[in-house]
Short mmCIF file of C-alpha atoms and ligand atoms in Angstrom, two decimals:
data_model
loop_
_atom_site.label_atom_id
_atom_site.label_comp_id
_atom_site.label_asym_id
_atom_site.label_seq_id
_atom_site.Cartn_x
_atom_site.Cartn_y
_atom_site.Cartn_z
CA MET A 1 0.00 0.00 -0.01
CA ARG A 2 1.11 3.55 -0.76
CA THR A 3 -1.06 5.53 1.63
CA ILE A 4 -1.19 9.29 1.97
CA ARG A 5 -3.20 10.20 5.03
CA THR A 6 -4.84 13.30 3.62
CA ALA A 7 -6.71 16.10 5.35
CA ALA A 8 -9.17 18.18 3.35
CA ALA A 9 -9.04 21.46 5.27
CA GLN A 10 -12.12 23.53 4.60
CA LEU A 11 -12.14 27.25 5.44
CA GLY A 12 -15.28 28.99 6.55
CA PRO A 13 -15.97 32.45 5.22
CA ILE A 14 -13.28 35.14 5.05
CA GLN A 15 -14.71 38.63 5.26
CA LYS A 16 -13.36 41.49 3.18
CA ALA A 17 -11.99 43.13 6.32
CA GLU A 18 -10.14 40.01 7.51
CA GLU A 19 -6.39 40.42 7.13
CA ARG A 20 -3.92 37.74 5.99
CA PRO A 21 -2.40 37.06 9.44
CA ALA A 22 -5.82 36.13 10.87
CA VAL A 23 -6.50 33.79 7.96
CA VAL A 24 -3.04 32.23 8.23
CA ALA A 25 -3.67 31.63 11.95
CA ARG A 26 -6.85 29.75 11.02
CA MET A 27 -4.93 27.69 8.46
CA ILE A 28 -2.28 26.85 11.07
CA ALA A 29 -5.02 25.72 13.47
CA LEU A 30 -6.31 23.36 10.78
CA LEU A 31 -2.78 22.13 10.10
CA ASP A 32 -2.33 21.36 13.82
CA ALA A 33 -5.66 19.52 13.87
CA ALA A 34 -4.62 17.49 10.85
CA LYS A 35 -1.33 16.65 12.54
CA ARG A 36 -3.17 15.43 15.64
CA GLU A 37 -5.17 13.09 13.38
CA GLY A 38 -1.99 11.72 11.83
CA ALA A 39 -2.36 13.36 8.42
CA THR A 40 0.79 13.99 6.38
CA PHE A 41 -0.82 16.09 3.64
CA VAL A 42 -3.24 19.02 4.00
CA VAL A 43 -5.29 20.52 1.16
CA TYR A 44 -6.82 24.00 1.51
CA PRO A 45 -9.24 25.88 -0.77
CA GLU A 46 -8.86 28.14 -3.81
CA LEU A 47 -7.85 31.74 -2.93
CA ALA A 48 -7.37 30.56 0.64
CA LEU A 49 -5.80 33.74 1.97
CA THR A 50 -8.54 36.25 1.19
CA THR A 51 -12.23 36.71 0.66
CA PHE A 52 -13.47 35.61 -2.78
CA PHE A 53 -12.68 39.06 -4.20
CA PRO A 54 -13.72 38.47 -7.86
CA ARG A 55 -17.29 39.17 -6.70
CA TRP A 56 -16.27 42.85 -6.21
CA HIS A 57 -16.04 45.16 -9.23
CA HIS A 58 -13.18 47.65 -9.23
CA GLU A 59 -13.36 50.14 -12.09
CA ASP A 60 -9.60 50.53 -11.76
CA ARG A 61 -8.46 46.93 -11.89
CA ALA A 62 -5.20 47.78 -10.12
CA GLU A 63 -7.22 48.39 -6.95
CA ALA A 64 -7.69 44.62 -6.79
CA ASP A 65 -3.93 44.10 -6.49
CA ARG A 66 -4.29 44.29 -2.71
CA TRP A 67 -5.71 40.74 -2.88
CA PHE A 68 -2.65 39.37 -4.67
CA GLU A 69 0.58 37.87 -3.31
CA ARG A 70 3.83 39.21 -4.77
CA GLU A 71 5.95 36.51 -3.16
CA MET A 72 5.32 33.03 -1.81
CA PRO A 73 6.03 32.55 0.97
CA GLY A 74 5.91 36.18 1.99
CA PRO A 75 6.07 37.72 5.46
CA GLU A 76 2.42 36.90 6.20
CA THR A 77 2.41 33.32 4.87
CA ARG A 78 5.82 32.27 6.20
CA PRO A 79 4.38 31.17 9.58
CA LEU A 80 2.23 28.60 7.76
CA PHE A 81 5.25 27.24 5.84
CA GLU A 82 7.26 27.18 9.05
CA ARG A 83 4.58 25.23 10.98
CA ALA A 84 4.13 22.74 8.13
CA ARG A 85 7.89 22.22 8.01
CA GLN A 86 8.04 21.66 11.79
CA HIS A 87 5.29 19.04 11.45
CA GLY A 88 6.97 17.55 8.35
CA MET A 89 3.66 17.90 6.55
CA ALA A 90 3.05 18.56 2.88
CA MET A 91 0.30 20.95 1.80
CA SER A 92 -1.48 22.60 -1.10
CA PHE A 93 -3.35 25.89 -1.16
CA GLY A 94 -4.59 28.50 -3.56
CA TYR A 95 -3.85 32.22 -3.77
CA ALA A 96 -3.92 35.15 -6.17
CA GLU A 97 -0.46 35.49 -7.71
CA LEU A 98 1.02 38.75 -9.00
CA THR A 99 4.27 38.04 -10.84
CA PRO A 100 7.29 40.38 -10.97
CA GLU A 101 6.30 41.05 -14.61
CA GLY A 102 2.87 42.27 -13.44
CA ARG A 103 0.88 39.21 -14.54
CA HIS A 104 -2.11 38.00 -12.52
CA PHE A 105 -3.04 34.35 -12.01
CA ASN A 106 -5.37 32.28 -9.85
CA THR A 107 -2.72 29.89 -8.57
CA SER A 108 -2.24 26.89 -6.34
CA ILE A 109 0.95 25.26 -5.10
CA LEU A 110 2.22 21.97 -3.77
CA VAL A 111 4.60 22.25 -0.83
CA ASP A 112 6.57 19.27 0.41
CA GLY A 113 7.28 18.31 4.02
CA SER A 114 10.50 20.36 4.04
CA GLY A 115 8.59 23.56 3.16
CA ALA A 116 9.80 23.67 -0.45
CA ILE A 117 7.38 24.59 -3.21
CA VAL A 118 7.59 21.67 -5.60
CA GLY A 119 4.65 22.42 -7.88
CA LYS A 120 2.70 25.37 -9.20
CA TYR A 121 -0.55 25.39 -11.15
CA ARG A 122 -2.40 28.37 -12.63
CA LYS A 123 -6.16 28.10 -13.19
CA VAL A 124 -6.94 27.41 -16.83
CA HIS A 125 -10.75 27.53 -16.97
CA LEU A 126 -11.60 30.99 -15.65
CA PRO A 127 -15.36 31.41 -15.23
CA GLY A 128 -17.33 34.63 -15.28
CA HIS A 129 -16.92 37.89 -17.18
CA VAL A 130 -14.69 40.96 -17.67
CA GLU A 131 -17.07 43.91 -17.30
CA PHE A 132 -19.70 44.71 -14.69
CA ASP A 133 -22.87 42.82 -15.64
CA PRO A 134 -26.08 44.38 -14.27
CA GLU A 135 -28.09 41.33 -15.39
CA ARG A 136 -26.43 39.11 -12.80
CA THR A 137 -27.49 38.73 -9.17
CA HIS A 138 -23.82 39.02 -8.25
CA GLN A 139 -20.59 39.58 -10.14
CA HIS A 140 -18.03 36.90 -10.96
CA LEU A 141 -15.09 38.84 -12.38
CA GLU A 142 -12.37 36.21 -12.62
CA LYS A 143 -11.89 37.04 -16.30
CA ARG A 144 -11.27 40.69 -15.30
CA TYR A 145 -8.68 40.02 -12.63
CA PHE A 146 -6.82 36.93 -13.88
CA GLU A 147 -5.15 35.70 -17.08
CA PRO A 148 -5.83 32.09 -18.04
CA GLY A 149 -3.13 29.82 -16.64
CA ASP A 150 -0.08 29.31 -18.79
CA LEU A 151 1.38 26.17 -17.23
CA GLY A 152 -1.00 23.51 -18.53
CA PHE A 153 -1.84 20.59 -16.21
CA PRO A 154 1.48 19.26 -14.97
CA VAL A 155 1.86 16.49 -12.38
CA TRP A 156 4.59 15.94 -9.82
CA ARG A 157 6.15 12.96 -8.11
CA MET A 158 5.66 13.50 -4.42
CA MET A 159 5.12 11.40 -1.29
CA GLY A 160 5.63 8.23 -3.30
CA GLY A 161 2.89 9.07 -5.79
CA ILE A 162 1.97 11.24 -8.75
CA LEU A 163 -0.01 14.33 -7.83
CA GLY A 164 -1.73 17.07 -9.84
CA MET A 165 -3.75 20.19 -9.15
CA CYS A 166 -6.63 22.08 -10.64
CA ILE A 167 -8.79 24.91 -9.28
CA CYS A 168 -12.54 25.20 -8.82
CA ASN A 169 -14.20 25.61 -12.23
CA ASP A 170 -11.49 23.38 -13.76
CA ARG A 171 -13.17 20.46 -11.99
CA ARG A 172 -16.18 20.67 -14.28
CA TRP A 173 -14.08 20.01 -17.42
CA PRO A 174 -13.16 16.44 -18.37
CA GLU A 175 -10.10 17.72 -20.23
CA THR A 176 -8.65 18.76 -16.87
CA TYR A 177 -8.55 15.26 -15.43
CA ARG A 178 -7.68 13.55 -18.70
CA SER A 179 -4.65 15.81 -19.23
CA MET A 180 -3.35 14.68 -15.85
CA GLY A 181 -4.65 11.12 -16.31
CA LEU A 182 -2.44 10.84 -19.37
CA GLN A 183 0.53 11.50 -17.08
CA GLY A 184 -0.54 8.79 -14.66
CA VAL A 185 -1.96 11.07 -11.99
CA GLU A 186 -2.94 9.27 -8.76
CA MET A 187 -4.30 12.18 -6.79
CA VAL A 188 -5.82 15.44 -8.03
CA VAL A 189 -6.20 18.13 -5.38
CA LEU A 190 -8.34 21.21 -5.83
CA GLY A 191 -9.94 24.04 -3.93
CA PHE A 192 -13.14 25.84 -4.77
CA ASN A 193 -15.26 28.92 -4.02
CA THR A 194 -18.68 28.10 -5.42
CA PRO A 195 -21.52 30.55 -4.84
CA SER A 196 -24.66 28.73 -3.71
CA VAL A 197 -26.65 30.92 -6.13
CA ASN A 198 -26.25 30.77 -9.89
CA SER A 199 -25.81 34.45 -10.82
CA GLN A 200 -27.65 33.85 -14.13
CA LYS A 201 -30.30 31.37 -12.94
CA GLY A 202 -31.55 32.38 -9.50
CA GLY A 203 -34.01 29.47 -9.33
CA GLU A 204 -31.28 26.82 -9.43
CA ALA A 205 -31.48 24.92 -6.16
CA LEU A 206 -28.46 24.41 -3.93
CA ASP A 207 -28.88 20.63 -4.11
CA LYS A 208 -28.61 20.83 -7.92
CA ARG A 209 -25.38 22.81 -7.58
CA MET A 210 -24.05 20.28 -5.10
CA PHE A 211 -25.03 17.48 -7.48
CA HIS A 212 -23.09 19.04 -10.37
CA HIS A 213 -20.09 19.58 -8.09
CA LYS A 214 -19.95 15.94 -7.00
CA LEU A 215 -20.88 14.60 -10.43
CA SER A 216 -17.84 16.35 -11.89
CA LEU A 217 -15.44 15.13 -9.20
CA GLN A 218 -16.74 11.58 -9.28
CA ALA A 219 -16.67 11.32 -13.06
CA GLY A 220 -13.13 12.73 -13.20
CA ALA A 221 -11.93 10.34 -10.52
CA TYR A 222 -13.55 7.24 -12.03
CA GLN A 223 -12.67 7.91 -15.66
CA ASN A 224 -9.02 8.46 -14.82
CA SER A 225 -8.81 6.07 -11.87
CA THR A 226 -7.45 8.73 -9.52
CA TRP A 227 -8.16 10.09 -6.09
CA VAL A 228 -9.73 13.56 -6.07
CA VAL A 229 -9.57 15.78 -3.00
CA ALA A 230 -11.88 18.80 -3.24
CA VAL A 231 -11.90 21.52 -0.61
CA ALA A 232 -14.36 24.38 -0.20
CA LYS A 233 -14.22 27.85 1.10
CA ALA A 234 -17.76 27.98 2.47
CA GLY A 235 -20.29 30.14 4.28
CA THR A 236 -21.34 33.76 3.98
CA GLU A 237 -18.71 36.33 3.01
CA ASP A 238 -20.05 39.88 3.34
CA GLY A 239 -23.57 38.73 2.47
CA HIS A 240 -22.54 36.32 -0.32
CA HIS A 241 -23.01 32.66 0.37
CA LEU A 242 -20.53 29.98 -0.78
CA MET A 243 -21.57 26.34 -0.63
CA GLY A 244 -19.63 23.63 1.21
CA GLY A 245 -19.16 20.16 -0.23
CA THR A 246 -15.59 19.39 0.87
CA CYS A 247 -15.00 15.74 0.09
CA ILE A 248 -12.57 13.02 -0.97
CA VAL A 249 -13.40 10.77 -3.91
CA ASP A 250 -11.74 7.39 -4.45
CA PRO A 251 -10.53 6.04 -7.83
CA ASP A 252 -13.83 4.15 -8.22
CA GLY A 253 -15.62 7.49 -8.19
CA GLU A 254 -17.15 7.07 -4.76
CA VAL A 255 -17.24 9.82 -2.15
CA VAL A 256 -15.41 8.20 0.78
CA ALA A 257 -15.09 11.18 3.12
CA GLU A 258 -17.16 14.30 3.43
CA LEU A 259 -17.22 17.34 5.70
CA ALA A 260 -20.58 18.64 6.89
CA GLY A 261 -21.15 22.33 7.50
CA GLU A 262 -19.58 25.57 6.36
CA ASP A 263 -17.02 26.34 9.06
CA ASP A 264 -13.29 25.78 9.34
CA GLY A 265 -12.78 22.02 9.68
CA ILE A 266 -10.96 18.96 8.42
CA VAL A 267 -11.91 15.55 7.15
CA VAL A 268 -9.14 12.95 7.01
CA HIS A 269 -8.86 9.83 4.86
CA ASP A 270 -6.16 7.25 4.14
CA CYS A 271 -5.79 7.50 0.36
CA ASP A 272 -4.08 4.35 -0.91
CA LEU A 273 -2.51 5.23 -4.22
CA ASP A 274 -2.29 1.56 -5.16
CA ALA A 275 -6.11 1.62 -5.34
CA THR A 276 -5.65 3.51 -8.63
CA LEU A 277 -3.86 0.60 -10.28
CA PHE A 278 -6.84 -1.63 -11.03
CA GLY A 279 -8.70 0.98 -13.11
CA LYS A 280 -5.50 2.13 -14.78
CA THR A 281 -4.63 -1.37 -15.94
CA THR A 282 -8.13 -2.50 -16.97
CA ILE A 283 -11.05 -0.47 -18.27
CA PHE A 284 -9.07 2.81 -18.28
CA ASP A 285 -5.78 1.40 -19.56
CA PHE A 286 -5.39 4.35 -21.89
CA GLY A 287 -2.54 2.82 -23.91
CA ARG A 288 -4.73 -0.11 -24.95
CA HIS A 289 -8.12 1.49 -25.36
CA ARG A 290 -7.92 5.15 -26.39
CA ARG A 291 -8.62 5.98 -30.06
CA ILE A 292 -6.92 9.29 -30.63
CA GLU A 293 -7.63 9.20 -34.38
CA HIS A 294 -11.22 10.11 -33.39
CA TYR A 295 -10.47 12.80 -30.83
CA GLY A 296 -9.17 15.58 -33.10
CA ARG A 297 -12.07 17.92 -32.34
CA ILE A 298 -11.16 17.97 -28.65
CA THR A 299 -8.02 19.99 -29.27
CA GLY A 300 -8.85 21.19 -32.80
CA GLN A 301 -11.82 23.43 -32.00
CA VAL A 302 -13.10 25.48 -29.06
CA GLY A 303 -16.82 26.08 -29.58
CA VAL A 304 -19.54 23.92 -31.12
CA GLU A 305 -19.60 23.39 -34.89
CA LEU A 306 -23.09 22.33 -35.88
CA PRO A 307 -23.63 19.77 -38.67
CA PRO A 308 -24.93 21.12 -41.98
CA GLU A 309 -28.76 21.61 -42.13
N1 LIG B 401 -14.46 29.98 -8.32
C1 LIG B 401 -15.09 29.35 -9.34
O1 LIG B 401 -14.45 28.90 -10.29
N2 LIG B 401 -16.42 29.22 -9.23
C2 LIG B 401 -17.21 28.60 -10.25
C3 LIG B 401 -18.60 29.20 -10.28
C4 LIG B 401 -18.59 30.56 -10.85
C5 LIG B 401 -19.55 28.36 -11.07
C6 LIG B 401 -17.33 27.09 -10.02
O2 LIG B 401 -17.16 26.35 -11.01
O3 LIG B 401 -17.67 26.66 -8.93
#
C-alpha cells in the first residue's frame, strides 16, 4: 500500500476586512488539527488567503492588487510554511499570484514536508466575465482580474505518488482530469469557491449545484482512476453565500469522506494510491483502449460546430 493520510481542510468564510495574518492563523489551526489526526498532507481551498474578491467590481483593476501575493512565501504566509515544516507535513493551497512582470493568475501550489514549493498550477478555466454585468445577481469577475493559466496541467512525483492540481471551475471540465490522467496522476487536489446561487439562474437549487459539483469530481476520478480531493471555502462572506461540499473521492468514483457544514474544519482519509492501479490497468488502460484518431475535435476546435442543415 502507498497511503497518503490526507486532510481536506475547509475554510469557513473570510470577510473582506479580515487580514492575511488572521487567515493564516486559522490555516495553522487546521494544520495542527490534521497533525493530531496523523495526516501527512493538507489541502486548503482556492484563494485561501482572502475573501473571494472576484465578486467585487473595481473600475480601476489595479485596486484589486491588494488581494494578490507578490511573493510566496511572503512575510504573512511564512508562519504557515514554518509550521508545516516543523510538522513535516506537505500541503497545497490556492492564492492570487502577481508576478514580478505584473501578470495575474489564480494559482495553487504543492509544498513538500520540508517547506519547499515543488509544484505550481495556474487556473486554466476561468469562469465569469470581464465587465460589470447588471443582469447578474452578483458579479463573478475572474476574467477581469486573472489571465488564463499558462502552465498546462502538470503532475509531480511527491510522497511516493503522482499528484496534480486544478482549481474550482477546472473540476467541471473532463479535459482537466484527462490531461493529468495521461501522465498517470494518482491524486488530483483542488480548492473551490462556489456561490450557492447561480448568478444567471436564480431558481437553481443548492442541491442541484451540489449534485453538479460531486458529479464532476466523481466522473473525473472514475474515468481516470485517480483520487480527487476537493476543498471548499464555504459560508457567507459579506452577504454572499458559498456552498460547502468538501470531500474526498476514491478512484472508483465514490465519495469516501465528506465534511458537513460551512465552518473551518478537516476531514481525514487514508488514500491508498495503489487503489488507482486496477482501473488504470483494466477499463481505463489508456494505452490499450484510447482511439486518438477520433479525438481531433477535442483539441482542434473550441466552440460547437453544428452539422450542416
Ligand atoms: N471559483 C469558481 O471557479 N467558481 C465557479 C462558479 C462561478 C460556477 C465554479 O465552477 O464553482
